[in-house]
Tab-separated table of C-alpha atoms and ligand atoms in Angstrom:
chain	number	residue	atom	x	y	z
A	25	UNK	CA	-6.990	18.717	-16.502
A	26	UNK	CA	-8.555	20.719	-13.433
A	27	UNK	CA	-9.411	18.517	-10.751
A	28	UNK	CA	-11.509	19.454	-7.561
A	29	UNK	CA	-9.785	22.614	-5.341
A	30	UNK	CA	-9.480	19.937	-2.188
A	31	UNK	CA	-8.072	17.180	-3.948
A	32	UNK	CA	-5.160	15.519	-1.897
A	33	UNK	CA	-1.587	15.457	-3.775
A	34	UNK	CA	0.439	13.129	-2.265
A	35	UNK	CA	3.231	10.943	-2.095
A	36	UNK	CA	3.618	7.550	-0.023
A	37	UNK	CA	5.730	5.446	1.518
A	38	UNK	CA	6.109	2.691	4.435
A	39	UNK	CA	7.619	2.458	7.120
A	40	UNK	CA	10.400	-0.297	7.035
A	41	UNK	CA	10.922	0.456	3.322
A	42	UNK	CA	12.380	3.912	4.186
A	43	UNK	CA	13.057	4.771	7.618
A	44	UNK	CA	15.906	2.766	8.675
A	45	UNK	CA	17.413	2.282	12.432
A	46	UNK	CA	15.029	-0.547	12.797
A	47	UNK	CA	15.983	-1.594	16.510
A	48	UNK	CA	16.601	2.059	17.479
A	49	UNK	CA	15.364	3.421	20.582
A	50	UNK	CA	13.961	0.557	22.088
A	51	UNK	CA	11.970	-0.704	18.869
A	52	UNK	CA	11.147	-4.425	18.622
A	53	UNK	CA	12.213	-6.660	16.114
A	54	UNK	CA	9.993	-6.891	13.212
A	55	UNK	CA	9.051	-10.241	10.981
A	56	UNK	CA	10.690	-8.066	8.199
A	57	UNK	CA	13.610	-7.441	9.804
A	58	UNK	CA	14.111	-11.398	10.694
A	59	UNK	CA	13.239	-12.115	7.087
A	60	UNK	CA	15.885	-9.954	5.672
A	61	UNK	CA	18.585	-11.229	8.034
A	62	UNK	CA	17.747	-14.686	6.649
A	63	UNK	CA	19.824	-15.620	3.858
A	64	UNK	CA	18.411	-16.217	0.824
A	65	UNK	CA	15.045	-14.330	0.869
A	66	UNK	CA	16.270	-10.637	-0.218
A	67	UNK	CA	18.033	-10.092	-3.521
A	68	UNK	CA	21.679	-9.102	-3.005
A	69	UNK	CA	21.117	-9.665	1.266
A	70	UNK	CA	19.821	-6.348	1.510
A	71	UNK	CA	17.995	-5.743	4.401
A	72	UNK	CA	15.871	-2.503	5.923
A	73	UNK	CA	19.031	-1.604	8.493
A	74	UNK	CA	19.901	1.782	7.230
A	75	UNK	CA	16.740	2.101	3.864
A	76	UNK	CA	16.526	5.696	3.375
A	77	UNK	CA	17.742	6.921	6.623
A	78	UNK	CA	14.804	8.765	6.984
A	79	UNK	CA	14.078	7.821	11.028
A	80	UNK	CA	17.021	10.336	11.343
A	81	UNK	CA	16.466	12.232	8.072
A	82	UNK	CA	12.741	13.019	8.700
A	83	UNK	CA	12.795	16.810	8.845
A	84	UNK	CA	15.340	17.124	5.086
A	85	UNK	CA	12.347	14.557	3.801
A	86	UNK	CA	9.080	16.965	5.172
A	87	UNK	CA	12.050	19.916	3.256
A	88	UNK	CA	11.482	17.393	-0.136
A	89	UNK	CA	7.885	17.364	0.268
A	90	UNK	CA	7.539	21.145	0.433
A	91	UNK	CA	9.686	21.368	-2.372
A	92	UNK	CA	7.580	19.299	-4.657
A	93	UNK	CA	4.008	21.131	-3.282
A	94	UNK	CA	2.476	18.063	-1.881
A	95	UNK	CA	-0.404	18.810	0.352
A	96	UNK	CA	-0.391	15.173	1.680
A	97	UNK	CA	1.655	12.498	2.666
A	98	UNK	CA	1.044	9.178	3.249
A	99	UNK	CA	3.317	7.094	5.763
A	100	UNK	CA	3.292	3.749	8.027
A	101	UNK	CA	3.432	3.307	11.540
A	102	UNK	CA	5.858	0.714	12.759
A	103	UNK	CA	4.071	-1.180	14.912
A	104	UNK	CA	6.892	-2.217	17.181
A	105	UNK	CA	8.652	0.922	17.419
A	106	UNK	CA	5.384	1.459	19.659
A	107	UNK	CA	4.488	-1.946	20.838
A	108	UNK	CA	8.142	-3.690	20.787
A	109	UNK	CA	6.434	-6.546	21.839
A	110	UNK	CA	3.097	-6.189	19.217
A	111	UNK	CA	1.070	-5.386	22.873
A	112	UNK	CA	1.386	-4.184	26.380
A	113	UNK	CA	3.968	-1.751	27.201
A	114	UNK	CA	4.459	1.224	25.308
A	115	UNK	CA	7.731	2.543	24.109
A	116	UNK	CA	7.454	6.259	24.317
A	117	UNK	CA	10.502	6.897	21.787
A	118	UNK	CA	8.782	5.217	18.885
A	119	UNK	CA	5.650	6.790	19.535
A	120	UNK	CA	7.559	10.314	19.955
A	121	UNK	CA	8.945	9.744	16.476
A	122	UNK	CA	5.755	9.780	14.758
A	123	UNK	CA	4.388	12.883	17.049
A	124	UNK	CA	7.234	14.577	15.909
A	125	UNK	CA	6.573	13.430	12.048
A	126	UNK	CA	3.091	14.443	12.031
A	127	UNK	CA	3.760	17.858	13.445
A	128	UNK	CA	6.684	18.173	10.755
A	129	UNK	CA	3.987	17.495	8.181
A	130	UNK	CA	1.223	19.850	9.638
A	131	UNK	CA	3.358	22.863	10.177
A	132	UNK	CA	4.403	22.510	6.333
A	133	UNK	CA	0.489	22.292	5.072
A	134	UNK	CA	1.037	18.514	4.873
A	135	UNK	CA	-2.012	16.194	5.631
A	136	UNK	CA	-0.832	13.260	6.977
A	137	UNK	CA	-2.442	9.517	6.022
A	138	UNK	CA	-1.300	7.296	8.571
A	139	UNK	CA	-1.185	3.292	7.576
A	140	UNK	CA	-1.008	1.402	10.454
A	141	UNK	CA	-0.081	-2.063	9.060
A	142	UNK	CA	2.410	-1.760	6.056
A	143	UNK	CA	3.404	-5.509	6.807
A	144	UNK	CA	5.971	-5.116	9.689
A	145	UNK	CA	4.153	-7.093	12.376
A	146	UNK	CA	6.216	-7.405	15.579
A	147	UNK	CA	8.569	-10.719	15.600
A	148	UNK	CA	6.733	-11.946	19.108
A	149	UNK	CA	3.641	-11.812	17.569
A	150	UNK	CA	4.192	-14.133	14.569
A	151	UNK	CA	6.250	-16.646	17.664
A	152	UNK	CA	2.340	-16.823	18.681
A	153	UNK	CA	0.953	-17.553	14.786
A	154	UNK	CA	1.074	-13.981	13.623
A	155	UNK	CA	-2.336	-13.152	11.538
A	156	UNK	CA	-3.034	-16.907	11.609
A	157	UNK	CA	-3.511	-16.644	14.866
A	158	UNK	CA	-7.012	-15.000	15.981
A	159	UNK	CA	-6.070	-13.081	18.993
A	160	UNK	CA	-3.988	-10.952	16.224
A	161	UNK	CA	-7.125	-9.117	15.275
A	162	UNK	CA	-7.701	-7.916	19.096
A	163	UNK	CA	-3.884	-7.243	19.624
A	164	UNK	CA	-3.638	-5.454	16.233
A	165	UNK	CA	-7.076	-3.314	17.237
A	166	UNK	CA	-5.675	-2.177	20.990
A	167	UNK	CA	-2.701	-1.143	18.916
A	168	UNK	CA	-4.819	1.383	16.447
A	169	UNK	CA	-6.652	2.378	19.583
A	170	UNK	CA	-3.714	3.588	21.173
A	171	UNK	CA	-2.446	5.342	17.773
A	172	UNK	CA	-6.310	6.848	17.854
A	173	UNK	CA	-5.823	8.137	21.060
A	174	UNK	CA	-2.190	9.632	20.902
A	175	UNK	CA	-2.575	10.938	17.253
A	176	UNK	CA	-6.047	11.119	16.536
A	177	UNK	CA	-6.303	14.895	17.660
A	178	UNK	CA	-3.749	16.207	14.787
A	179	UNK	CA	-4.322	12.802	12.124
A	180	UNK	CA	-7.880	12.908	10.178
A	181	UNK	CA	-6.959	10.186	7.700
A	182	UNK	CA	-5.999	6.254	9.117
A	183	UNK	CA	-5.915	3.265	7.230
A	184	UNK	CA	-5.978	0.066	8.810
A	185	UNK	CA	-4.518	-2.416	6.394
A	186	UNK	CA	-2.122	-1.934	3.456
A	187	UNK	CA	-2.770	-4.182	0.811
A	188	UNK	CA	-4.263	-7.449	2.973
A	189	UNK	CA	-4.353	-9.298	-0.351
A	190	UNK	CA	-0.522	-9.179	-0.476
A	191	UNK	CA	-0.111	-10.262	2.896
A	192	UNK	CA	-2.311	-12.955	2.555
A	193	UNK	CA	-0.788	-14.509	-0.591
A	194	UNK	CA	2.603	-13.259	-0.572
A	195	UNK	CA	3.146	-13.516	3.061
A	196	UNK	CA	0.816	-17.025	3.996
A	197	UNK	CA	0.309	-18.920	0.696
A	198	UNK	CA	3.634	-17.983	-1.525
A	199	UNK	CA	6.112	-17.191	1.106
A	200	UNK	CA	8.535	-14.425	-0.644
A	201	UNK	CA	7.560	-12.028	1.850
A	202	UNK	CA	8.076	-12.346	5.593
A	203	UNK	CA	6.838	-14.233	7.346
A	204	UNK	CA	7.707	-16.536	4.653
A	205	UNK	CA	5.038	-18.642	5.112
A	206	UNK	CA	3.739	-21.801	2.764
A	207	UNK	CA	0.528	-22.631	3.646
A	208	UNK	CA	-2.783	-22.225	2.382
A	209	UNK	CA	-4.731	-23.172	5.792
A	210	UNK	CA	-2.821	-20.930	7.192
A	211	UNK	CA	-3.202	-18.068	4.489
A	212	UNK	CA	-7.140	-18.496	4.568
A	213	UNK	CA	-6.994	-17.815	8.247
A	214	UNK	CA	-4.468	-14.557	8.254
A	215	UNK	CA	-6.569	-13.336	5.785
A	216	UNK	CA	-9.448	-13.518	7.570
A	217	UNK	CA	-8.019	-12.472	11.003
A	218	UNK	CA	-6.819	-9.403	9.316
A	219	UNK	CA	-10.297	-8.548	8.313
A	220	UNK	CA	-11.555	-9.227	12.045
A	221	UNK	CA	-8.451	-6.776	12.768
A	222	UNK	CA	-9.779	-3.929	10.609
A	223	UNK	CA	-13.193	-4.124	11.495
A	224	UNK	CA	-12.298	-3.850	14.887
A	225	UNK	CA	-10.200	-0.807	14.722
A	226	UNK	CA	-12.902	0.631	12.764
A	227	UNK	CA	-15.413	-0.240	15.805
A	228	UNK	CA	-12.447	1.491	18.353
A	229	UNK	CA	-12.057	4.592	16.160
A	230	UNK	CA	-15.700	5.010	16.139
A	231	UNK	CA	-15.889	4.402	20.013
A	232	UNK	CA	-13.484	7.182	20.644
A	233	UNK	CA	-15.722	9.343	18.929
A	234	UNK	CA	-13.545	11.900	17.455
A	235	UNK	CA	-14.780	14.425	15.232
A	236	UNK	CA	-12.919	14.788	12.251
A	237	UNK	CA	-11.121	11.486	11.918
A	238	UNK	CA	-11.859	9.266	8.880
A	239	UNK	CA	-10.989	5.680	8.297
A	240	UNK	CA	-10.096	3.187	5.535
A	241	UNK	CA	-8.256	0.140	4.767
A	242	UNK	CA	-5.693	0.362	1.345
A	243	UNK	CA	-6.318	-2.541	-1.346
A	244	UNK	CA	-4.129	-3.658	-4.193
A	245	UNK	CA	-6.785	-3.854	-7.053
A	246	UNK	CA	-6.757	-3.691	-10.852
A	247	UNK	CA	-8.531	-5.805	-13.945
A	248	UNK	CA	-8.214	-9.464	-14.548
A	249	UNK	CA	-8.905	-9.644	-18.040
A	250	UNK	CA	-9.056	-12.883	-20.124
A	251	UNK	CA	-6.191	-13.905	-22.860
A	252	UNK	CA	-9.149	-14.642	-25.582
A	253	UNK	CA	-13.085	-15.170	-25.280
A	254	UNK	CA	-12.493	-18.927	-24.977
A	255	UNK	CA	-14.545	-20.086	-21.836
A	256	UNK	CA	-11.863	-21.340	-20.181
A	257	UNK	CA	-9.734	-18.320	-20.066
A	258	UNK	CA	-12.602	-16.645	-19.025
A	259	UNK	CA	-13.011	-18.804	-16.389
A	260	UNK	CA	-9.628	-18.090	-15.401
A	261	UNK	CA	-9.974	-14.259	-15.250
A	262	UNK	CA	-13.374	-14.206	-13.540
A	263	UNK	CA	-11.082	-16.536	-10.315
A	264	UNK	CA	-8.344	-14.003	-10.237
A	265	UNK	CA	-10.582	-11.346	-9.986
A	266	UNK	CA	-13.068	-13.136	-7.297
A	267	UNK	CA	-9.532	-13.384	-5.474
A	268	UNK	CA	-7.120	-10.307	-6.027
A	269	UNK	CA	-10.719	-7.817	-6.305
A	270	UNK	CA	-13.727	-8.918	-4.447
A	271	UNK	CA	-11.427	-11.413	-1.379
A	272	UNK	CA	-11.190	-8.554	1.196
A	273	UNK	CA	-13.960	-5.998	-0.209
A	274	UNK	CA	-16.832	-8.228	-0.581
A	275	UNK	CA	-16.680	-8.929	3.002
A	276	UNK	CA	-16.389	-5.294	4.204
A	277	UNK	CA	-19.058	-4.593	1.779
A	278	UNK	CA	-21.401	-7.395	1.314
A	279	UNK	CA	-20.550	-9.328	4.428
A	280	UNK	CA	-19.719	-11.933	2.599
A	281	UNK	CA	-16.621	-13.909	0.610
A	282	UNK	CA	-17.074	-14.448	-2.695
A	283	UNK	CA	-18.628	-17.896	-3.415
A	284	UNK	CA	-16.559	-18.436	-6.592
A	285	UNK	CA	-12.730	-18.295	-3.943
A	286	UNK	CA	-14.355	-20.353	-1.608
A	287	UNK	CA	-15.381	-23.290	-3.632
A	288	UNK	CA	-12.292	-23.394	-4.917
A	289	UNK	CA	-9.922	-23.068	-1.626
A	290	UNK	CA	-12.932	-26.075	-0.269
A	291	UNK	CA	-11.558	-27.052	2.692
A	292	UNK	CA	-9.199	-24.919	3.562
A	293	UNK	CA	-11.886	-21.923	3.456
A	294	UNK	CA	-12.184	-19.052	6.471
A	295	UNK	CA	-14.255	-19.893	9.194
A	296	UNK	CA	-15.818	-16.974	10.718
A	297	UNK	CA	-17.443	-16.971	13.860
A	298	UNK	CA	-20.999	-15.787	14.114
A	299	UNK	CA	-20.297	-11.926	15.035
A	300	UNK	CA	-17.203	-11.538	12.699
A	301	UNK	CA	-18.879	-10.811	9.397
A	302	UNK	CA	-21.048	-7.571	11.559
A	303	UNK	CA	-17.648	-6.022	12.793
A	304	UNK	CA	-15.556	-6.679	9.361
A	305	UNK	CA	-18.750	-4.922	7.785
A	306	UNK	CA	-18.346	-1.870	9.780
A	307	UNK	CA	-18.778	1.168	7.834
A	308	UNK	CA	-15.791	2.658	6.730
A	309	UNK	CA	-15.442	6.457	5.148
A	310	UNK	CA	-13.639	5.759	2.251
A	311	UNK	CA	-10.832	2.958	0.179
A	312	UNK	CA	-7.812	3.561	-0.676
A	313	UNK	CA	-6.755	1.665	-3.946
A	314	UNK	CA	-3.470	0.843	-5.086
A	315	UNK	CA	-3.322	0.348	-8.809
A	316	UNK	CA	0.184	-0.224	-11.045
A	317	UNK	CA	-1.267	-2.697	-13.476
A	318	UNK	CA	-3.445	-5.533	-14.825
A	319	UNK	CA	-3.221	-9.316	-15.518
A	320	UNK	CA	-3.699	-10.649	-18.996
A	321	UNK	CA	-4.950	-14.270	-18.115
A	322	UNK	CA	-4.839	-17.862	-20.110
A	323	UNK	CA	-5.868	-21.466	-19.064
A	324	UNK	CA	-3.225	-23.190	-17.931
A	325	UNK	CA	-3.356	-27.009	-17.408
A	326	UNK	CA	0.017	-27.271	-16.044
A	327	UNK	CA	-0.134	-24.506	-13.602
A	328	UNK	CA	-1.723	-25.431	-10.054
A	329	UNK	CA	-3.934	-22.801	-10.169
A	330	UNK	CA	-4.915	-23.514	-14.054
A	331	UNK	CA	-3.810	-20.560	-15.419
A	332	UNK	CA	-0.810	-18.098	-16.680
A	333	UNK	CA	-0.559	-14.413	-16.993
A	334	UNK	CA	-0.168	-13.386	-21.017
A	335	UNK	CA	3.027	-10.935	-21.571
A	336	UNK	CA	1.750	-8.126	-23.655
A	337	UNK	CA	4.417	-8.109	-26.613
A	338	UNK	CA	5.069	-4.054	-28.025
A	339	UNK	CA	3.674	-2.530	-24.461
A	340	UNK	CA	5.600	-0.852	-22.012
A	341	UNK	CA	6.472	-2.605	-18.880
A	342	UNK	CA	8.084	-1.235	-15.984
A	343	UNK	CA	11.366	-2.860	-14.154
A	344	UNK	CA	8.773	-4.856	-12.214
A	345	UNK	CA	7.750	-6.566	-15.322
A	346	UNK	CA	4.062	-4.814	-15.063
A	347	UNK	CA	2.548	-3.661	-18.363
A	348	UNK	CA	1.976	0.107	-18.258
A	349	UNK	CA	-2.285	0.146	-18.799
A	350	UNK	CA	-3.107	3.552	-17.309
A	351	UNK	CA	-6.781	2.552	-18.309
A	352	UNK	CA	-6.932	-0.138	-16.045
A	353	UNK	CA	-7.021	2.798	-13.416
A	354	UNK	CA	-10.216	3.997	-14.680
A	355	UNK	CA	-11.610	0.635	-15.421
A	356	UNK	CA	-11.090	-0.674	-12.016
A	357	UNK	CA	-12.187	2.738	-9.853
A	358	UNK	CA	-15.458	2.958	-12.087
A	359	UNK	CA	-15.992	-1.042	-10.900
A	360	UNK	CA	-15.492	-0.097	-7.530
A	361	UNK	CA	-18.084	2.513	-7.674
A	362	UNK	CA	-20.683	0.221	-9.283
A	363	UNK	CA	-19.675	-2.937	-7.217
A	364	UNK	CA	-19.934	-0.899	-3.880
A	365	UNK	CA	-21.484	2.262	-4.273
A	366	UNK	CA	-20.198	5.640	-4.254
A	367	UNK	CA	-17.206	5.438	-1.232
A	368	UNK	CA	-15.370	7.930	-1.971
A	369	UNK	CA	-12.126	6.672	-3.221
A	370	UNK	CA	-8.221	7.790	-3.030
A	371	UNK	CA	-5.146	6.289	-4.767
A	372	UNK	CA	-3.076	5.680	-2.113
A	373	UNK	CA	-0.080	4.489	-4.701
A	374	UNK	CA	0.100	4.055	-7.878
A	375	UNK	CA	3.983	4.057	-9.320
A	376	UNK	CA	6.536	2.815	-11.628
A	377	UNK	CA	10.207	1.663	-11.598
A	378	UNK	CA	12.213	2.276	-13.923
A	379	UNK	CA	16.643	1.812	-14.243
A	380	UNK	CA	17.284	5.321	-13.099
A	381	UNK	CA	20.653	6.607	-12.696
A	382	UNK	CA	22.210	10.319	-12.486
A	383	UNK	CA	23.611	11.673	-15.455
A	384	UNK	CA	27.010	13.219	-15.799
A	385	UNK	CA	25.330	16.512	-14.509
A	386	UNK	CA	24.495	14.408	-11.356
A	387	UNK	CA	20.822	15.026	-12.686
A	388	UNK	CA	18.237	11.914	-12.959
A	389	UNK	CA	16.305	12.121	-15.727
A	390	UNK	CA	13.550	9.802	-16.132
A	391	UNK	CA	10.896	10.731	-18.965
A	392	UNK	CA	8.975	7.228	-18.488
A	393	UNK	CA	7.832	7.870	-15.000
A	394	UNK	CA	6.608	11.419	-16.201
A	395	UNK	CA	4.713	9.567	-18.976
A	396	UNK	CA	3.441	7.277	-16.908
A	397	UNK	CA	2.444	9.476	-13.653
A	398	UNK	CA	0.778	12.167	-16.496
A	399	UNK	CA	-1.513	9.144	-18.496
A	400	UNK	CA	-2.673	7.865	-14.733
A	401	UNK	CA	-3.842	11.089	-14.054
A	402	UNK	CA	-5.538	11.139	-17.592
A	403	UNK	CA	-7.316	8.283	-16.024
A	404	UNK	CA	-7.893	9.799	-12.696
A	405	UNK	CA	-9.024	12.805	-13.835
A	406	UNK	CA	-11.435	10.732	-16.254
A	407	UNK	CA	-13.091	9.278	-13.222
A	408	UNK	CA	-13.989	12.010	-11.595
A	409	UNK	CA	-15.570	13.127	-14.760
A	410	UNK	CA	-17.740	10.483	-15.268
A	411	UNK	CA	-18.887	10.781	-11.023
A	412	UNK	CA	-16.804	8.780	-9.272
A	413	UNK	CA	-15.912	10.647	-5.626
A	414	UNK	CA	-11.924	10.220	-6.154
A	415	UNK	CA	-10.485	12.520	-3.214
A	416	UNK	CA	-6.956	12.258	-3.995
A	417	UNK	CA	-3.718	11.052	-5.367
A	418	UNK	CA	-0.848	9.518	-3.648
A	419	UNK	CA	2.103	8.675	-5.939
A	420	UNK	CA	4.702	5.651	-4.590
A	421	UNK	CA	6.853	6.890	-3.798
A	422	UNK	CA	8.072	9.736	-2.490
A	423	UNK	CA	11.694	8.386	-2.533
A	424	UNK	CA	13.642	5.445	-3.961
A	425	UNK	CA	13.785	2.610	-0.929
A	426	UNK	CA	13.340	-1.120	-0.332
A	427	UNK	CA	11.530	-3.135	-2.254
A	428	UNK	CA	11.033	-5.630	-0.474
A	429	UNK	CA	12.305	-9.255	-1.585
A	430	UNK	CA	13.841	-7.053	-4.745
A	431	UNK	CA	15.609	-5.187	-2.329
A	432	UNK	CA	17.129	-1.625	-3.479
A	433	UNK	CA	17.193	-3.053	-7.052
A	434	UNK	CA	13.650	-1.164	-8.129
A	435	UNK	CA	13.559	2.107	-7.764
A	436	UNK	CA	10.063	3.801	-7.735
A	437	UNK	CA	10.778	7.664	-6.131
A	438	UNK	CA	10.330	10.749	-7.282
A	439	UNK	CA	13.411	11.406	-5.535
A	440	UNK	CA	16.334	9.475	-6.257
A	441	UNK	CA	18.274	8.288	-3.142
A	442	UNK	CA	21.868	7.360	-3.771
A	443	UNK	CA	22.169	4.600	-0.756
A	444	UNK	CA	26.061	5.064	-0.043
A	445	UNK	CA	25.519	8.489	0.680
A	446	UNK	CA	22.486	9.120	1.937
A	447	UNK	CA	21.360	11.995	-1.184
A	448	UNK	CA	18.393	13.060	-2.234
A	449	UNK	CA	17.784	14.072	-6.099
A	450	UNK	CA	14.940	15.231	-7.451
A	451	UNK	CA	13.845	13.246	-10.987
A	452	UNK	CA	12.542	15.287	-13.727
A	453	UNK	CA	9.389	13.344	-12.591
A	454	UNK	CA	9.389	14.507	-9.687
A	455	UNK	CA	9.508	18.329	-10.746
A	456	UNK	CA	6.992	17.193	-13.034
A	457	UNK	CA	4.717	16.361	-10.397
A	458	UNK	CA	5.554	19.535	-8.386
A	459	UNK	CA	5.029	21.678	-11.301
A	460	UNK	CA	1.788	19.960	-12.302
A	461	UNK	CA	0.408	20.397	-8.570
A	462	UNK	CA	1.045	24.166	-9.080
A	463	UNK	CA	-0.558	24.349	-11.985
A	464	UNK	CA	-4.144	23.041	-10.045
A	465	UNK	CA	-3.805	25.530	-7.485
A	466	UNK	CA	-4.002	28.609	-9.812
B	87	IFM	O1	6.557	-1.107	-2.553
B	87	IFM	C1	5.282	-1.629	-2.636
B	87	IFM	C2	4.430	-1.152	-1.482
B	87	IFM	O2	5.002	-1.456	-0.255
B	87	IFM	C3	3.069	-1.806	-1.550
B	87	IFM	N1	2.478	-1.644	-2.825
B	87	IFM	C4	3.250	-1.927	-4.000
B	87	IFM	C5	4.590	-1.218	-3.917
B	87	IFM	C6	5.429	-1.543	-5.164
B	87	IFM	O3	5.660	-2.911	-5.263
């Protein structure tokens, strides 16, 4: 498996999963930070207060990176370590941190991939509607602009969104992730604010007219397959892939939403205003995907949605409770390619947890993830065979961290962290990886 000389190996991670000190140095409270100091929403009441440590640990993590031969990194931006307030004043500190960060990376041969929304909007800006509110999508462009302008010398990759779809549903419609939110109107209209959001920080990178720089937004995509050929389980699949697949690229793409979502949200379905479908259309240089898994889908009368995801009995699933179906990586990149033309593409995270734990050795040992990591890149590399313009690989995630509403329970790193003391191991996937990256620079 030889892929291209300039192929990106990465790792990734985000920012409130990992860095800890969330309120240091004059940050502003994020909606994830209220959400996790809520009772009831995080498993076990953990919260993002200390994560990985890694706002005061950064320089021992750039040391891990090195160690395992990455050549890039992806990370998040906190948006209110800069912003406290999600706009106006700047906090220099925050914005320090990440100056520092990036020059960390560049001085080891890192390339940096900065995500500038990893879902930790600041807390005054959901007090004014958050996303659902449509002044978000200016106050979330001035924020990229300023990033452009402060980092945009030393950073050539930026992503606007991570994973909009998750936002949208988890976030608006389902309400396990913060804000917490319940409300399809409301959903419809984050998700579509978010888009406005993107295509204007596309529009203000382009304005700024710096050389090098490249931008993208990160989606969370994979194959919605039907249970059996019966029509109405393919009925079900073809919705679930309208909305997890085509809800946020079809717009950036086509300029449009696809028909089959919005007939079925009716009422409650975005309103854009007459300009908004020009700037979410705005050319971008490439997508990040995000692929763990797919979705095996039945009929389902009693469901609201009308349908059920099918557990595939005698496959692999990970602690998540997603089937391992490394083929679903090349299945879904080659649709991107044909849906939308030949972007070129990276996988900004693709990952596993697993029940890790270190042995009596004080060694973690975790042959799964090295299974798993080794038959994506199968896939990867399969891609790029058969001409898709894959640029790179970004495994999630570099470390063990917070999981969001699973808290610390799912661990996903090549490095284990033990939380009480602040350690880093490396997995036997993780030297995996490392060794594997060596092996392509030879
Ligand atoms: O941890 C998350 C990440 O923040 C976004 N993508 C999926 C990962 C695993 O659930």
């Amino acid at each position: 498996m030889q892929f291209p000389k300039d192929f990106l190996w990465g790792a990734a991670t985000a920012a409130y999963q990992i860095e800890g000190s969330p309120l240091a140095d004059g940050a502003g409270v994020s909606i994830w930070h209220r959400f996790s100091h809520t009772p009831g929403t995080i498993l076990n009441g953990d919260t993002g207060d200390v994560a990985c440590d890694h706002y005061r640990r950064w320089q021992e993590d750039v040391e891990w990176m090195k160690r395992l031969g990455l050549n890039a990194y992806r990370f998040s931006v906190a948006w209110g370590r800069v912003l406290p307030t999600g706009r106006g004043a700047v906090n220099q500190k925050g914005l320090d941190f990440y100056k520092r960060l990036v020059d960390g990376l560049l001085r080891a041969g890192i390339t940096p991939m900065i995500t500038l929304y990893h879902w930790d909007l600041p807390a005054e800006l959901q007090d004014c509607g958050g996303w659902a509110n449509r002044d978000c999508a200016k106050w979330f462009a001035d924020y990229a602009c300023l990033m452009f302008r402060e980092l945009g010398d030393r950073v050539q990759l930026w992503a606007t969104l991570n994973e909009p779809w998750v936002v949208m549903a988890l976030g608006y419609l389902w309400g396990q992730h913060a804000p917490g939110i319940r409300d399809i109107g409301a959903a419809a209209k984050a998700g579509h604010h978010m888009l406005l959001g993107h295509g204007k920080a596309v529009c203000a990178l382009r304005s700024l007219g710096l050389p090098n720089a490249k931008i993208g937004i990160v989606t969370n995509l994979g194959p919605q397959q039907p249970a059996s050929d019966s029509p109405q389980d393919q009925m079900v699949a073809a919705l679930w892939h309208n909305f997890i697949n085509r809800y946020f690229l079809d717009p950036i793409f086509h300029g449009e939403y696809p028909d089959a979502v919005i007939s079925f949200i009716g009422e409650f379905a975005p309103k854009a205003a007459p300009d908004d479908m020009q700037i979410i259309q705005s050319r971008i240089d490439f997508l990040g995907v995000n692929y763990y898994t797919r979705n095996v889908l039945a009929y389902d009368a009693s469901d609201p949605i009308g349908s059920r995801t099918v557990y595939q009995e005698g496959k692999l699933h990970t602690e998540m409770g997603w089937e391992v179906y490394p083929e679903g990586l090349y299945e879904i990149l080659k649709w991107v390619q044909a849906e939308y033309g030949d972007i070129p593409l990276y996988i900004t995270e693709n990952g596993a947890a697993f029940p890790d734990a270190p042995n009596t050795q004080g060694e973690v040992d975790d042959p799964l993830r090295v299974d798993y990591i080794r038959a994506h890149l199968e896939q990867a590399h399969r891609t790029i065979q058969d001409g898709v313009p894959l640029k790179g690989y970004f495994y999630w995630s570099l470390m063990d961290n917070f999981e969001w509403a699973f808290g610390y329970s799912k661990r996903f790193g090549l490095l284990y962290v033990d939380f009480e003391t602040q350690k880093r191991i490396m997995k036997s996937s993780g030297r995996w990886y490392a060794e594997f990256i060596a092996g392509q620079r030879q």
